Every structure is written in structure tokens, then in C-alpha cells.
Short mmCIF file of C-alpha atoms and ligand atoms in Angstrom, two decimals:
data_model
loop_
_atom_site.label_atom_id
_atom_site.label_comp_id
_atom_site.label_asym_id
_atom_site.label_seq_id
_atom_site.Cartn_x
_atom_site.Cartn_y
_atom_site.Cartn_z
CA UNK A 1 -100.88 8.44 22.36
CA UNK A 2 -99.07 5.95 24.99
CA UNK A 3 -95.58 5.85 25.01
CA UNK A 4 -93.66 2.80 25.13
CA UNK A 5 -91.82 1.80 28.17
CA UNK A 6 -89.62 -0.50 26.59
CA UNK A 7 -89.14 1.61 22.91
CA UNK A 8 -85.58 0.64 22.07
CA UNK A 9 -85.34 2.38 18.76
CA UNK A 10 -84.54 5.66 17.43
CA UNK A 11 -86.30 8.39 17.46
CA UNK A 12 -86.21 11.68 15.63
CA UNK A 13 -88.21 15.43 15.40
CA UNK A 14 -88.20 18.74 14.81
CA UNK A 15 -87.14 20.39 17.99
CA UNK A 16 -88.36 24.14 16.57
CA UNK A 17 -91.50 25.20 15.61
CA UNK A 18 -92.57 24.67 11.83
CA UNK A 19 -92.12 26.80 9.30
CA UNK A 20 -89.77 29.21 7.53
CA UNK A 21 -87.03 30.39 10.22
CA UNK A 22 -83.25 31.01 9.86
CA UNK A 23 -82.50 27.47 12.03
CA UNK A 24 -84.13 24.81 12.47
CA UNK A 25 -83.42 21.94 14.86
CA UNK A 26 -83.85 18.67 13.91
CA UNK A 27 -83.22 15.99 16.90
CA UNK A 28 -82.36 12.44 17.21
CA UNK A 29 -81.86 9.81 20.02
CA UNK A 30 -81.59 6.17 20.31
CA UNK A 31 -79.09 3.26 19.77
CA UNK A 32 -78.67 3.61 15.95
CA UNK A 33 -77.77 7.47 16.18
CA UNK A 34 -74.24 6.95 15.72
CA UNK A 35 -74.86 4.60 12.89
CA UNK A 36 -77.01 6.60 11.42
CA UNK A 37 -75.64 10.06 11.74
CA UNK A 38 -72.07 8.66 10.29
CA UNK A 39 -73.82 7.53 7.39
CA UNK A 40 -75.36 10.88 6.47
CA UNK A 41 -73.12 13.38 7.83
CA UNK A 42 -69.85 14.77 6.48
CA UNK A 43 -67.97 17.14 8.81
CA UNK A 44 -66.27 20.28 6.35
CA UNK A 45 -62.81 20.56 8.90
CA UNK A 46 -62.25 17.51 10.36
CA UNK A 47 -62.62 13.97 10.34
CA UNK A 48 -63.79 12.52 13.81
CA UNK A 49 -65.90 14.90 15.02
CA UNK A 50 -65.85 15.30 19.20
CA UNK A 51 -68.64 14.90 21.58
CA UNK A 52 -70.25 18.04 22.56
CA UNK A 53 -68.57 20.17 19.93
CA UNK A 54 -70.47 22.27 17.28
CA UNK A 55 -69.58 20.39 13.89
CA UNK A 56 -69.83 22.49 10.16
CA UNK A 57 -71.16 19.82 7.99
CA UNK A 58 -72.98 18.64 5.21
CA UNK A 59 -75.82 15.91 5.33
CA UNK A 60 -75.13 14.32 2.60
CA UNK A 61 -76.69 10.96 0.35
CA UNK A 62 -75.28 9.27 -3.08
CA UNK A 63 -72.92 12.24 -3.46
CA UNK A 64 -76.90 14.51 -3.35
CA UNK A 65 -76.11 17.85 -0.45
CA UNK A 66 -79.34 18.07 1.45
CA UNK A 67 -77.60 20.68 3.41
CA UNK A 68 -74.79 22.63 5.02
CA UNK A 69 -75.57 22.97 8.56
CA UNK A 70 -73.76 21.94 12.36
CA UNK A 71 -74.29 18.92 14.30
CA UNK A 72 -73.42 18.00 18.17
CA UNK A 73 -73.23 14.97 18.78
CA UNK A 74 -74.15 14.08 22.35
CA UNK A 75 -72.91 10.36 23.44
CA UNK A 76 -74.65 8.02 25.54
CA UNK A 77 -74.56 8.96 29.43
CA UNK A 78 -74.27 12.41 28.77
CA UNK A 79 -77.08 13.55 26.65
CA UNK A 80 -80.60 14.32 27.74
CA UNK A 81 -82.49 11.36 26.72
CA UNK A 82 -78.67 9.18 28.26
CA UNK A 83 -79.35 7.54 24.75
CA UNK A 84 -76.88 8.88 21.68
CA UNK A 85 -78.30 12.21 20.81
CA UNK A 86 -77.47 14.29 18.06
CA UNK A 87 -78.55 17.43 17.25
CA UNK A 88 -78.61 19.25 13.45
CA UNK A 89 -78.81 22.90 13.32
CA UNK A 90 -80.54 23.11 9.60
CA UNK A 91 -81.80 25.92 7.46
CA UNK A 92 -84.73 26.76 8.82
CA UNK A 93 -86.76 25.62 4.85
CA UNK A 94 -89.52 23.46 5.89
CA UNK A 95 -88.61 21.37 2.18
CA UNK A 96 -85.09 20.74 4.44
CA UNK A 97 -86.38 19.68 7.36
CA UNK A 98 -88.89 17.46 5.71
CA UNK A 99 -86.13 15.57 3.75
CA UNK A 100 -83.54 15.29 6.43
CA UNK A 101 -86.15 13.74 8.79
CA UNK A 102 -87.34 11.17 5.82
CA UNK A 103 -83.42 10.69 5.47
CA UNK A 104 -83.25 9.48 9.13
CA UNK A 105 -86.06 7.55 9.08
CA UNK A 106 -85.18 6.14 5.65
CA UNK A 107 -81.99 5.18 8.06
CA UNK A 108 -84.06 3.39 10.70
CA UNK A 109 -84.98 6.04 12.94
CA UNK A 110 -88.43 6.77 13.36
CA UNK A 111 -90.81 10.01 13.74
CA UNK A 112 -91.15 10.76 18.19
CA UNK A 113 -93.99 10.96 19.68
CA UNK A 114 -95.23 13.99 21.22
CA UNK A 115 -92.85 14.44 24.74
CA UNK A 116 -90.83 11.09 24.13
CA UNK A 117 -87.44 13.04 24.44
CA UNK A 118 -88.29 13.96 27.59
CA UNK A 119 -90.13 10.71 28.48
CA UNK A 120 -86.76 8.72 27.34
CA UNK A 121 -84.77 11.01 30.07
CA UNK A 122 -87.32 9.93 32.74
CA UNK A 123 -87.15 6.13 31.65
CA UNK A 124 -83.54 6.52 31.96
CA UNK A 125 -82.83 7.90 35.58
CA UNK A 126 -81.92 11.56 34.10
CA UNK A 127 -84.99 13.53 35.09
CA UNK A 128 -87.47 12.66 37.89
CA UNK A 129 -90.92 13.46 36.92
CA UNK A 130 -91.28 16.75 38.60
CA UNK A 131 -87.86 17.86 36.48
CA UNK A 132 -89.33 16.62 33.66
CA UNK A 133 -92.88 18.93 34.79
CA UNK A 134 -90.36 21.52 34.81
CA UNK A 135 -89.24 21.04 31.52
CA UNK A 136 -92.91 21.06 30.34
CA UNK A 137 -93.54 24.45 32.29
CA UNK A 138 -90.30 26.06 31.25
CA UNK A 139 -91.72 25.34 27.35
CA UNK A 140 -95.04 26.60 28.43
CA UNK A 141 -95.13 29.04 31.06
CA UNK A 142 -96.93 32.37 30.67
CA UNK A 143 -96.15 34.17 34.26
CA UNK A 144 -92.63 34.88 35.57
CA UNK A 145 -93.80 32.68 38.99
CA UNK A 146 -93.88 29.93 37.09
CA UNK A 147 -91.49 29.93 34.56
CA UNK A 148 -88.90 30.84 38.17
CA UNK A 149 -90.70 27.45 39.32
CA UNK A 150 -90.17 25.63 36.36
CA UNK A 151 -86.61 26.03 36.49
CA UNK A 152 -86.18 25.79 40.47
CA UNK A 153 -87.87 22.07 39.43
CA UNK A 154 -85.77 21.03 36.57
CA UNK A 155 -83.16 21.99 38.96
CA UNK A 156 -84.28 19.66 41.39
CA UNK A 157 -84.75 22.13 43.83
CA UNK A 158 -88.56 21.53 44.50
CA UNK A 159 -88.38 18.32 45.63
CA UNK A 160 -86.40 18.33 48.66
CA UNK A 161 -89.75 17.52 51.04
CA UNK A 162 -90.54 14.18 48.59
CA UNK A 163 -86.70 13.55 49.09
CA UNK A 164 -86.82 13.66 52.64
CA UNK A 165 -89.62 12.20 53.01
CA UNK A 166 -88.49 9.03 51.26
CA UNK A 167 -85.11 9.00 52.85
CA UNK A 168 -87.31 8.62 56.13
CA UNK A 169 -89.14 5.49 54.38
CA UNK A 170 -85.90 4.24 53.58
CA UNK A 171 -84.43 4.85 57.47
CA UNK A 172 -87.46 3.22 59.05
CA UNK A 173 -88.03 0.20 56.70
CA UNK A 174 -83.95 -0.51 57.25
CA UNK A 175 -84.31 -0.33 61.19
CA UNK A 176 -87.48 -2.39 60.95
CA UNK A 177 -86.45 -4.96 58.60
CA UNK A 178 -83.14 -5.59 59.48
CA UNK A 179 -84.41 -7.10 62.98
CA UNK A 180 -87.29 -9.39 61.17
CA UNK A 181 -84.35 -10.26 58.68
CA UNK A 182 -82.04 -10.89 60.97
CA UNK A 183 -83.34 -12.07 64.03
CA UNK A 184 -79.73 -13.36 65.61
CA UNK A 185 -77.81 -10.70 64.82
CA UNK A 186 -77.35 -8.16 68.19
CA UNK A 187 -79.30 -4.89 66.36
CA UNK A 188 -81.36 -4.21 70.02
CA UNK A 189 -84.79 -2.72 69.90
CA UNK A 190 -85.76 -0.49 67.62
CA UNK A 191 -86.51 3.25 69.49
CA UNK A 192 -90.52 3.39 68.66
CA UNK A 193 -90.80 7.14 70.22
CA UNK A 194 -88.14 8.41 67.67
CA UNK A 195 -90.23 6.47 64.91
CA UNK A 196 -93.43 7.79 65.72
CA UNK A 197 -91.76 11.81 65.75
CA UNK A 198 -90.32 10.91 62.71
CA UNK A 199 -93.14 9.56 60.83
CA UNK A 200 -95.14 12.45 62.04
CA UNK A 201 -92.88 14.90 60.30
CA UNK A 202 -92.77 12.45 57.16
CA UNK A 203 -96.46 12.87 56.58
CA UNK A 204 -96.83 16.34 57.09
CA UNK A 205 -94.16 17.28 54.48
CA UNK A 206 -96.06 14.68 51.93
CA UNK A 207 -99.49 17.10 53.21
CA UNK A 208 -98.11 20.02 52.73
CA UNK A 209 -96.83 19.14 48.96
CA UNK A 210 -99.68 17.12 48.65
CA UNK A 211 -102.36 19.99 49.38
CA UNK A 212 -100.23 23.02 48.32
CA UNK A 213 -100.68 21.49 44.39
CA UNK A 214 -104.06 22.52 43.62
CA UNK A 215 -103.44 25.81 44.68
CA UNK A 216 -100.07 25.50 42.42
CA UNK A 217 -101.99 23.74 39.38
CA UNK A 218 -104.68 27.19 40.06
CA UNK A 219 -101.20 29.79 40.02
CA UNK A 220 -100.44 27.79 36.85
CA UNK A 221 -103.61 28.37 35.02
CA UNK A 222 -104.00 32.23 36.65
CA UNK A 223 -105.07 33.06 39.27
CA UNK A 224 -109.12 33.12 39.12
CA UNK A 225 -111.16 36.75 40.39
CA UNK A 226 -114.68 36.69 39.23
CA UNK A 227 -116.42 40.33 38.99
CA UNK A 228 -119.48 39.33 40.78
CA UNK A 229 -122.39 41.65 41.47
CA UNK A 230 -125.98 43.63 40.38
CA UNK A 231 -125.97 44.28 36.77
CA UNK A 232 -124.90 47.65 35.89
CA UNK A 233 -122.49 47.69 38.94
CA UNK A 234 -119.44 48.39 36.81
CA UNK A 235 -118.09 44.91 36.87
CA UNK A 236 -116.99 44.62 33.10
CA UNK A 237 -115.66 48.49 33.43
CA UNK A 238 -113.64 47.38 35.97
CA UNK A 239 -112.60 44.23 34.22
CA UNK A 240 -111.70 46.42 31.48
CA UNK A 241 -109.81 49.14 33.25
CA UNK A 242 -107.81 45.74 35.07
CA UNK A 243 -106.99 44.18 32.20
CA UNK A 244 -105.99 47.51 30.08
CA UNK A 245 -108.31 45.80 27.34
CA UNK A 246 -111.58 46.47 26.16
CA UNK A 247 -112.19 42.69 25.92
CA UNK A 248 -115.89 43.55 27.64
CA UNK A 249 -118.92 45.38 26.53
CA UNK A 250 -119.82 48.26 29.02
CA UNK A 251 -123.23 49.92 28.34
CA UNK A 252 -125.45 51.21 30.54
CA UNK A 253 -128.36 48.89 29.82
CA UNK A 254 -128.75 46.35 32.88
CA UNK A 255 -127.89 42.69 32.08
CA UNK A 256 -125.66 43.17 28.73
CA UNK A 257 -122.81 40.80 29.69
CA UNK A 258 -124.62 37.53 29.08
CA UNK A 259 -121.73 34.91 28.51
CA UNK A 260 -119.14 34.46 31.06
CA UNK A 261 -115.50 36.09 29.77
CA UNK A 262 -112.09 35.33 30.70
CA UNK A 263 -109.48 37.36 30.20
CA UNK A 264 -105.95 36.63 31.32
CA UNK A 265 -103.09 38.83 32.62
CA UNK A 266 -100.06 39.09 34.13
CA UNK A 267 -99.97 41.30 37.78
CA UNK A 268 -96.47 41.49 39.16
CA UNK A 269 -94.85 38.44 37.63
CA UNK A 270 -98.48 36.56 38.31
CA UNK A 271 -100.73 35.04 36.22
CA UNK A 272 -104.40 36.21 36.61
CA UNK A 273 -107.80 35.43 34.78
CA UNK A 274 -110.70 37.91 35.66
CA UNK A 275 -113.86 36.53 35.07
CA UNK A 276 -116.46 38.48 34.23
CA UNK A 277 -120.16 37.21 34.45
CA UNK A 278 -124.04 38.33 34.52
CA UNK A 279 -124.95 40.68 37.25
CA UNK A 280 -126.95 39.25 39.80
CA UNK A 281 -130.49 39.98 40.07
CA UNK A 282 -133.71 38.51 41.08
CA UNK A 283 -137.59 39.36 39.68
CA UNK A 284 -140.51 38.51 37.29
CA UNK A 285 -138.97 40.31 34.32
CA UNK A 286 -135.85 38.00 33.90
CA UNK A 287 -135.44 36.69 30.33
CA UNK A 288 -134.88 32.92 29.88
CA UNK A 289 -131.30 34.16 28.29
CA UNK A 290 -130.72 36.27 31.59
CA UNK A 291 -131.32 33.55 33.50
CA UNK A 292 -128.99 31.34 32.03
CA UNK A 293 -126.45 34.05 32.31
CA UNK A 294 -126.98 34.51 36.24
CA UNK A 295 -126.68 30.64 36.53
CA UNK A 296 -123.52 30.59 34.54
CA UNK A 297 -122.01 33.50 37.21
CA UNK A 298 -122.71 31.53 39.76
CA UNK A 299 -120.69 28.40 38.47
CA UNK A 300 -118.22 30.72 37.89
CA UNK A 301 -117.54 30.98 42.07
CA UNK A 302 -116.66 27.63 42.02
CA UNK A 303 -113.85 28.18 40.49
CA UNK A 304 -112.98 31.62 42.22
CA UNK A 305 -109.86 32.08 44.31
CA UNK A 306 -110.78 35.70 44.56
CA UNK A 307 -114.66 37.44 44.32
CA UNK A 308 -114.37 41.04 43.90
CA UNK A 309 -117.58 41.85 45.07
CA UNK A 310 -118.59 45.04 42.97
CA UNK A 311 -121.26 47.68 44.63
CA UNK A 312 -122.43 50.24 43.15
CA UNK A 313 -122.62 53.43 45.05
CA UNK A 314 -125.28 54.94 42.31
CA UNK A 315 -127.68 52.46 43.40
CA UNK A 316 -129.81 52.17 46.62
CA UNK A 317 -127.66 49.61 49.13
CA UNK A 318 -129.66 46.79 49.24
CA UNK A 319 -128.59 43.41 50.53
CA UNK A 320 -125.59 42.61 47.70
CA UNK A 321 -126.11 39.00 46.27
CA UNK A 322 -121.96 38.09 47.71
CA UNK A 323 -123.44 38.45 51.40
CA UNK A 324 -125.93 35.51 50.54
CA UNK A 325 -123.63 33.23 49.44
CA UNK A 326 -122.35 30.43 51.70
CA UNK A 327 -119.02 30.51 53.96
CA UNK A 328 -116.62 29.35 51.51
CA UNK A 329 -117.36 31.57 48.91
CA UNK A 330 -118.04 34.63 51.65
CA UNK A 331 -114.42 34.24 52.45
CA UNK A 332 -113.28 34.72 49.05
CA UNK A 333 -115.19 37.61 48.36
CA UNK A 334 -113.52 41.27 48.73
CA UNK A 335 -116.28 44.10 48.39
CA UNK A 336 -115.10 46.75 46.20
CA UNK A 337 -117.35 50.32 46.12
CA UNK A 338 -117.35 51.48 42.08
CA UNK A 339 -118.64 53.95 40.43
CA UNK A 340 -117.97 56.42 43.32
CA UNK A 341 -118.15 59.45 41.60
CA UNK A 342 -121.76 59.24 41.69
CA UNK A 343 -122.27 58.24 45.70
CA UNK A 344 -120.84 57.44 49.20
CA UNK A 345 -117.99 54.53 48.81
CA UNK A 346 -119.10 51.99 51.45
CA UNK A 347 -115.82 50.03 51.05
CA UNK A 348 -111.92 50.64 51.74
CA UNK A 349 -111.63 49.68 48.25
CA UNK A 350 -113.29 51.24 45.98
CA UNK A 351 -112.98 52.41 42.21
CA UNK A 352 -114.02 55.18 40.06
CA UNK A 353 -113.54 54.22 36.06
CA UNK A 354 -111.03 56.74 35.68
CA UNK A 355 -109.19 56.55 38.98
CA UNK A 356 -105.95 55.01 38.26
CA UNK A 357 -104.86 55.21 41.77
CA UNK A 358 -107.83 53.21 42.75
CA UNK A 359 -107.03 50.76 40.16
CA UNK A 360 -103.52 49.88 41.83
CA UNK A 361 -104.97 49.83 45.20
CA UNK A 362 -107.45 47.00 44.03
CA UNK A 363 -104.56 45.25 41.77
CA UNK A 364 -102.19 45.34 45.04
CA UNK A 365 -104.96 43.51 46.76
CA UNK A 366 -105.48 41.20 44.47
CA UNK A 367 -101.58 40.08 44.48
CA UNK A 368 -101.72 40.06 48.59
CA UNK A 369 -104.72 37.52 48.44
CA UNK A 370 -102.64 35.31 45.94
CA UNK A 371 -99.23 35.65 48.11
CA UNK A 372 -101.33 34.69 51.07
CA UNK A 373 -103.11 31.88 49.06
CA UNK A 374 -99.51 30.32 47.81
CA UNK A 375 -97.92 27.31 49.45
CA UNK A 376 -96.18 29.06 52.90
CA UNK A 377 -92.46 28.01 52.20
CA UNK A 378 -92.77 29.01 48.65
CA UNK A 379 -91.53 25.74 47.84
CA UNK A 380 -94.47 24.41 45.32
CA UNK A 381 -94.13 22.16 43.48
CA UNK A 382 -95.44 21.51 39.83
CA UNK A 383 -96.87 17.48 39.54
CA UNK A 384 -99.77 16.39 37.22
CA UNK A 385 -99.00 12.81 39.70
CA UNK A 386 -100.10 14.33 42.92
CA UNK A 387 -102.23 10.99 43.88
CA UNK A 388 -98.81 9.86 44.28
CA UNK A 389 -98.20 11.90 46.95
CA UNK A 390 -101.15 11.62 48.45
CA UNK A 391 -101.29 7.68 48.51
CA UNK A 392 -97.56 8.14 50.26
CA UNK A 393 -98.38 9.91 53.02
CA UNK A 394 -102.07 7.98 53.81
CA UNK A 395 -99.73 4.83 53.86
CA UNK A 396 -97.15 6.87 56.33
CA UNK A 397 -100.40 7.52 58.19
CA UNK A 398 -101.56 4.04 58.36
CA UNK A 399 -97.63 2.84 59.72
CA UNK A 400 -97.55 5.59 62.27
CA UNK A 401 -101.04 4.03 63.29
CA UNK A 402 -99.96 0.65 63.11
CA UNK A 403 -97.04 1.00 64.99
CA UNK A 404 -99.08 3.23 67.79
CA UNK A 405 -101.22 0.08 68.54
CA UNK A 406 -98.76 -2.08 68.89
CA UNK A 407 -99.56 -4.03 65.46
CA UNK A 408 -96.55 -6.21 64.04
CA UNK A 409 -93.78 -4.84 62.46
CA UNK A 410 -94.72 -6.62 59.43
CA UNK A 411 -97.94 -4.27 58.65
CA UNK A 412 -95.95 -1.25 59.20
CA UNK A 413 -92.79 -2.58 56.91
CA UNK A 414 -96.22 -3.27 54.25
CA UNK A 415 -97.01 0.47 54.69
CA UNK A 416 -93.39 1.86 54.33
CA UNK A 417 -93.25 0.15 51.78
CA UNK A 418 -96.09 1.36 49.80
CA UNK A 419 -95.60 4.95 50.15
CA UNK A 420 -91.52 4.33 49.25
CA UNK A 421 -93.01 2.77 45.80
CA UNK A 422 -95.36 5.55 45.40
CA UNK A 423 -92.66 8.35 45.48
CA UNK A 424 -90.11 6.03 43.94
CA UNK A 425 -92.77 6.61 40.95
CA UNK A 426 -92.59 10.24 40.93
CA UNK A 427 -88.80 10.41 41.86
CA UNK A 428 -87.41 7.03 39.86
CA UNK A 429 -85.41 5.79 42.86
CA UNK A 430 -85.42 2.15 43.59
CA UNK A 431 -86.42 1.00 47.26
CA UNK A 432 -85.56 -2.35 47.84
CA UNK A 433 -81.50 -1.49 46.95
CA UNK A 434 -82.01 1.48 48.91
CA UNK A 435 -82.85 -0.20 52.04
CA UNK A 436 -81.06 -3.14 51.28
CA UNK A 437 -77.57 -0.89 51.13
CA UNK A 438 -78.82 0.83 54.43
CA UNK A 439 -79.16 -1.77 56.53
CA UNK A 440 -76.13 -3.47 55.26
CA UNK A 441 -74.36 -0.50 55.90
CA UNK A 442 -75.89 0.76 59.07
CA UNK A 443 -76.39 -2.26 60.85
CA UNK A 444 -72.93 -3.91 59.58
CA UNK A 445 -74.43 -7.20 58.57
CA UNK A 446 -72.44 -9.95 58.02
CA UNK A 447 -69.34 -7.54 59.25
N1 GDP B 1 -119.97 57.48 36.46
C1 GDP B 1 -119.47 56.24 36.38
N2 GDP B 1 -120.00 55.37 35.53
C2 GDP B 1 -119.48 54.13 35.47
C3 GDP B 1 -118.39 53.71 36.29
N3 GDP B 1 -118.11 52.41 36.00
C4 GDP B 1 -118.98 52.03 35.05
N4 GDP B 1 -119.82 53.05 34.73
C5 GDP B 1 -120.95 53.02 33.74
O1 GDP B 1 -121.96 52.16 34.27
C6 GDP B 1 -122.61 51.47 33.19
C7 GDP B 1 -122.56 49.98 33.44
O2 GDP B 1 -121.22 49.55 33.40
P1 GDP B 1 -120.80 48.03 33.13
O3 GDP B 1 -119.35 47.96 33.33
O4 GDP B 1 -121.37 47.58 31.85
O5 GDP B 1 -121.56 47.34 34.34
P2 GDP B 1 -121.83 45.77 34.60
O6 GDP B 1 -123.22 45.49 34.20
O7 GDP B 1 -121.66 45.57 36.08
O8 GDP B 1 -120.84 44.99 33.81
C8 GDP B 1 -121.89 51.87 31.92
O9 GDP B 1 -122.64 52.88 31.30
C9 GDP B 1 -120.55 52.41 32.42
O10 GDP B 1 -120.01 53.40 31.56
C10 GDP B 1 -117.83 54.69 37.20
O11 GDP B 1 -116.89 54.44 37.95
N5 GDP B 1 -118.41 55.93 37.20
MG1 MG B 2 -121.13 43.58 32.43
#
């Protein structure tokens, strides 16, 4: 499905999920709402009915009640979508909502597409795009970290280092242009050192958001801790005993997990997924299936943010596969000692099956490696259009490197100006009035 930029028509849905339910929500939005909502709806107490205000009704067609229900009627500027909005609070009868929608449409609205609400609020200046990611994540999140997120973004709270960022775009190109622009008015030089500091700090805010959302976009799908290890180390125990589930098999005959299993949780607020996998073994007498087990565990790293390295202490301490693997994944891995009722732990943690104490010391760890792992100033931010971000600050890059060697102000303005268009994509601001008003104002052109 692509939306359409320019859609000028109305649009209606179900706002509520489908099915039988008490109330139902059925949405509209677009120029002919007003048209179309006085032509089906009959307020029960009063005869204009008021912005904003809950409305007993009937929807109503050649003298035929579809049904009794409230309406709010949201006017242009000061709805969601900025469009006329209304809203129907229906009996929650699918049969209703079916013919109230075909009523609308019969009108000349038309069925939305999946997100246009939301899409129509962007289009119109309401919601930047990471409000309207917090929207999305508010609907959909399944840890309290990000549903907190979600609404610290529709807030517009989470965007204060794009913001800034911009406002520096805005500054610079302003300084910059209004002395190519206006050559005979008496500006003076621009102060170079003070650009260069503050491009610096420009770029490494756009960094910082810029690399801090793939660990965000990881938090969002859970946080990832593969059980990796020899077989019959305990690893799906433990996954078990983590997850309170019995989503594994356990048995005691070597290489019985065979498919790779993910099982999601929540750990203080955070969304995890333990992963458990084949243990890891080498020798003559591995099965093809085996095989393609082990290979599948070790794809699974890839995607680790966490490796709980399980050793068993029942079996003789040979080299465990984790230490073999290379740097990157070493530093992810965390050797736990299980099963050490039956010999010597080797490892601060460690985990018996039925040691619950031992349990919360390895979940504790688990939440310290994902605190550490989060963006620093715990100000992430939620954006499916991070190569905006990133194409803003390699531009800032490339102006603070232009104007370091002396290159004419004209390539730098060209640089500015691409990473202001870049954010002005994420954040729907417009850069040309922007800078246009700034140096107007800052410079007192034309007095
Ligand atoms: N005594 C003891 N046995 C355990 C412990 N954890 C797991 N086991 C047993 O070890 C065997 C292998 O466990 P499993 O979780 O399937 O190991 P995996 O191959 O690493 O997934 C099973 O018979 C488990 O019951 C433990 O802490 N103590
Ligand atoms: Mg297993």
C-alpha cells in the first residue's frame, strides 16, 4: 500500500478491533465530514451540536435508525488528522459497523488505508514522524520501556537533539548566506572558530541519535540472550526456569534441542527474547540434522546482545566453544556455571535448576548488560527513518570539513543545506522560511 500525498478526500474506519464488543469506534476525516456527518446524524437534545462535545444521537437514513450512539465532532485545526474529524461511538455489532461505514462511503467518504489517520496528521504539520513512531509504539508496545518511550515521543520529548541540531543548520546557513546575499550590507565576518565548535557539537548529537537506534530498534524487539553451550549443559533448563515456561524440551539425551526457540519476556519493565539453540559440539558421530542445528546456533550470535555462556560443572572442563569465538561475540558472552549441584561452579554466576536465588542473580545481570547497552542519556529515540539522520550529520561533517580548508562558503551553505532537508523530512519543518526569517531578523535586513 502507498499512501497518497496529495489524498484530498475523506476517509473513514473502524478505530476498534473487529468483532462483537460493547463500543465500537467508527472514524472519519476529510473535507466532506461535516457534509456528510449532518446528513446522517441526528443529535437526541439539541440541535447544533458543539465541537469537542460528546453528542447522543441517532445515525439515521430515509427515516431507517441504523443506530443510537454519540458522536464528537472534531473541527478542522483542532483534530488529529487538522482535517474535520468525527468520531461515532457505535454498538459494538459488527452488522452496525458494517452499515454505518457503507453509509459514509455511500456519502462520499471512502474506506482508509492502513495508518492514513496518522499519515494525514504528519502531512499536515500535527505530528513529526518520530510522534507519529510514537503513536505506532504506544498501539504496539509490549515492554513498559517502550510504551514510557512511546509516549515521551508523541510528546515530543525525544527529539530535542534533531531539534537542536537543526536550529544549528538554520543559525549557520543564516550567518553564511546572509553575507553571499547581501554582499553591501555591513554584516562583518562571519566568526569561523565559533562555527567549527558548533558544527562539532551538531554532528555528534545527529551520532549519538543516529547510532543509539539500532540498539533502540533491538530494546524494541527484546532484548536478544542466546543460551549458548555443549549439549546437555542445561541451556533449555535454564531457558525454562528464565522464562517461568516450559516452552523447551529438557531431557537428558545430548543434542535434543534441534531448532532454534525464541521465547519472549518481560524482566523489569524490559523486553527480552532468550534464544535457545543446539549445544555445541564437534566429532565423527554428528548427524546431518545435528549439524544443521549447531550451524543454526551459531547464526543465532549474530543477533545476540547478550551470550550466556552455559558450563556445565558435571562435565570435564574442556575448552567451552564461547572462548573460541571471535572478539565481538567474546564480549557479549557472560559464562554462567549450571548444574552445580553436581560439581565445582567455575563462575560468579552460576545456576542450579532449582535455585531461585541463582535465577535472580543471573536475571539482575541480564538487566545491567541491557542498562549498560541503552543509549547513555536515556534519550532514544524510536525512527524506522534513521538514514535520515545519518545523511544529516555526514553532510554536517562534510561543511565542518569544507569550511576547515578554507573551501567557499557556497559548498558549505550546499551541505547545511542538505542535512536541514534531511531532518526537515523527519521533523516537517521548512528550511528555506526558516533561514530566510533568521537572517531577516538577525541581521536586520533592509531595516
Ligand atoms: N542435577 C541437575 N540437572 C540438571 C540441571 N539443569 C539441567 N539438568 C538436567 O540436565 C539434562 C540436560 O538438560 P537440558 O536443559 O536439556 O540441557 P541442554 O542440552 O543444554 O539444553 C536434563 O536431564 C536436565 O534435567 C541442574 O541444575 N542440576
Ligand atoms: Mg537444549
Amino acid at each position: 500500500m502507498t499512501l497518497d500525498v496529495t489524498a484530498q478526500d475523506t476517509i473513514c474506519a473502524l478505530a476498534t478491533p473487529a468483532g462483537l464488543s460493547a463500543i465500537a469506534i467508527v472514524r472519519m476525516s476529510g473535507p466532506q465530514t461535516r457534509h456528510i456527518h449532518d446528513t446522517i446524524f441526528q443529535p437526541i437534545h439539541t440541535q447544533n451540536q458543539r465541537p469537542h462535545v460528546a453528542t447522543l444521537g441517532t445515525i439515521i437514513e430515509d427515516d431507517f435508525e441504523f443506530d443510537q450512539c454519540i458522536s464528537i465532532f472534531f473541527p478542522a485545526g483542532q483534530s488529529y488528522t487538522a482535517e474535520d474529524s468525527v468520531e461515532y461511538h457505535v454498538h459494538g455489532n459488527p452488522l452496525i459497523i458494517q452499515r454505518v461505514l457503507g453509509l459514509l462511503c455511500k456519502h462520499g467518504a471512502r474506506p482508509a488505508e492502513a495508518g492514513e489517520f496518522t499519515f494525514r496528521a504528519v502531512k499536515h504539520g500535527r505530528l513529526s514522524i518520530p510522534q507519529a513512531e510514537g503513536v505506532y509504539h504506544l498501539i504496539h508496545a509490549k515492554s513498559d520501556t517502550i510504551h514510557a518511550q512511546a509516549l515521551r515521543q508523541l510528546h515530543g520529548l525525544s527529539e530535542t537533539r534533531l531539534t537542536q541540531a537543526r536550529q544549528g543548520v538554520v543559525d549557520i546557513l543564516a550567518e553564511l548566506e546572509a553575507r553571499l546575499d547581501f554582499p553591501d550590507e555591513p554584516i562583518g565576518r562571519a566568526d569561523q572558530k565559533r562555527i567549527v565548535s558548533q558544527l562539532t557539537q551538531m554532528a555528534l548529537k545527529l551520532k549519538q541519535v543516529s547510532s543509539s537506534a539500532d540498539l533502540n530498534e533491538r530494546l524494541l524487539c527484546g532484548f536478544r540472550v542466546v543460551l549458548y553451550g555443549p549439549p546437555n549443559a542445561g541451556k533449555s533448563t535454564l531457558l525454562n526456569m528464565l522464562s517461568q515456561t516450559e516452552r523447551a524440551i529438557v531431557h537428558h539425551q545430548p543434542g535434543t534441542t534441534r531448532d532454534r526457540l525464541d521465547v519472549e519476556m518481560t524482566l523489569e519493565g524490559h523486553l527480552i527474547t532468550l534464544i535457545d539453540v543446539a549445544g555445541i559440539r564437534e566429532g565423527q558421530d554428528i548427524s546431518e540434522v545435528e549439524q544443521i542445528g549447531i550451524e543454526r546456533a551459531k547464526q543465532a550470535l549474530e543477533e545476540a546482545d547478550m551470550i550466556l555462556a552455559c558450563e556445565p560443572a558435571d562435565q570435564p572442563q574442556g575448552e567451552h566453544p564461547a572462548r573460541r569465538l571471535p572478539e565481538p561475540y567474546l564480549k557479549k558472552c557472560f559464562f554462567v556455571s549450571t548444574k552445580t549441584d553436581l560439581g565445582e561452579a567455575q563462575h560468579a554466576l552460576s545456576c542450579r535448576h532449582d535455585a531461585p536465588e541463582e535465577l535472580t542473580t543471573i536475571r539482575k545481570h541480564i538487566i545491567k548488560q541491557l542498562e549498560a547497552a541503552k543509549d547513555q542519556d536515556g534519550d532514544m529515540l524510536l525512527v524506522t527513518q534513521r538514514e535520515q539522520v545519518k545523511s544529516a550529520y555526514e553532510s554536517i561533517e562534510r561543511a565542518q570539513a569544507a569550511l576547515s580548508t578554507d573551501m567557499p562558503s557556497e559548498i558549505i551553505c550546499s551541505e547545511l543545506r542538505q542535512a536541514g532537508h534531511a531532518l526537515d523530512k523527519l521533523l516537517g519543518h521548512d528550511l528555506s522560511a526558516d533561514v530566510i526569517e533568521t537572517i531577516f531578523t538577525r541581521f536586520c535586513i533592509g531595516k
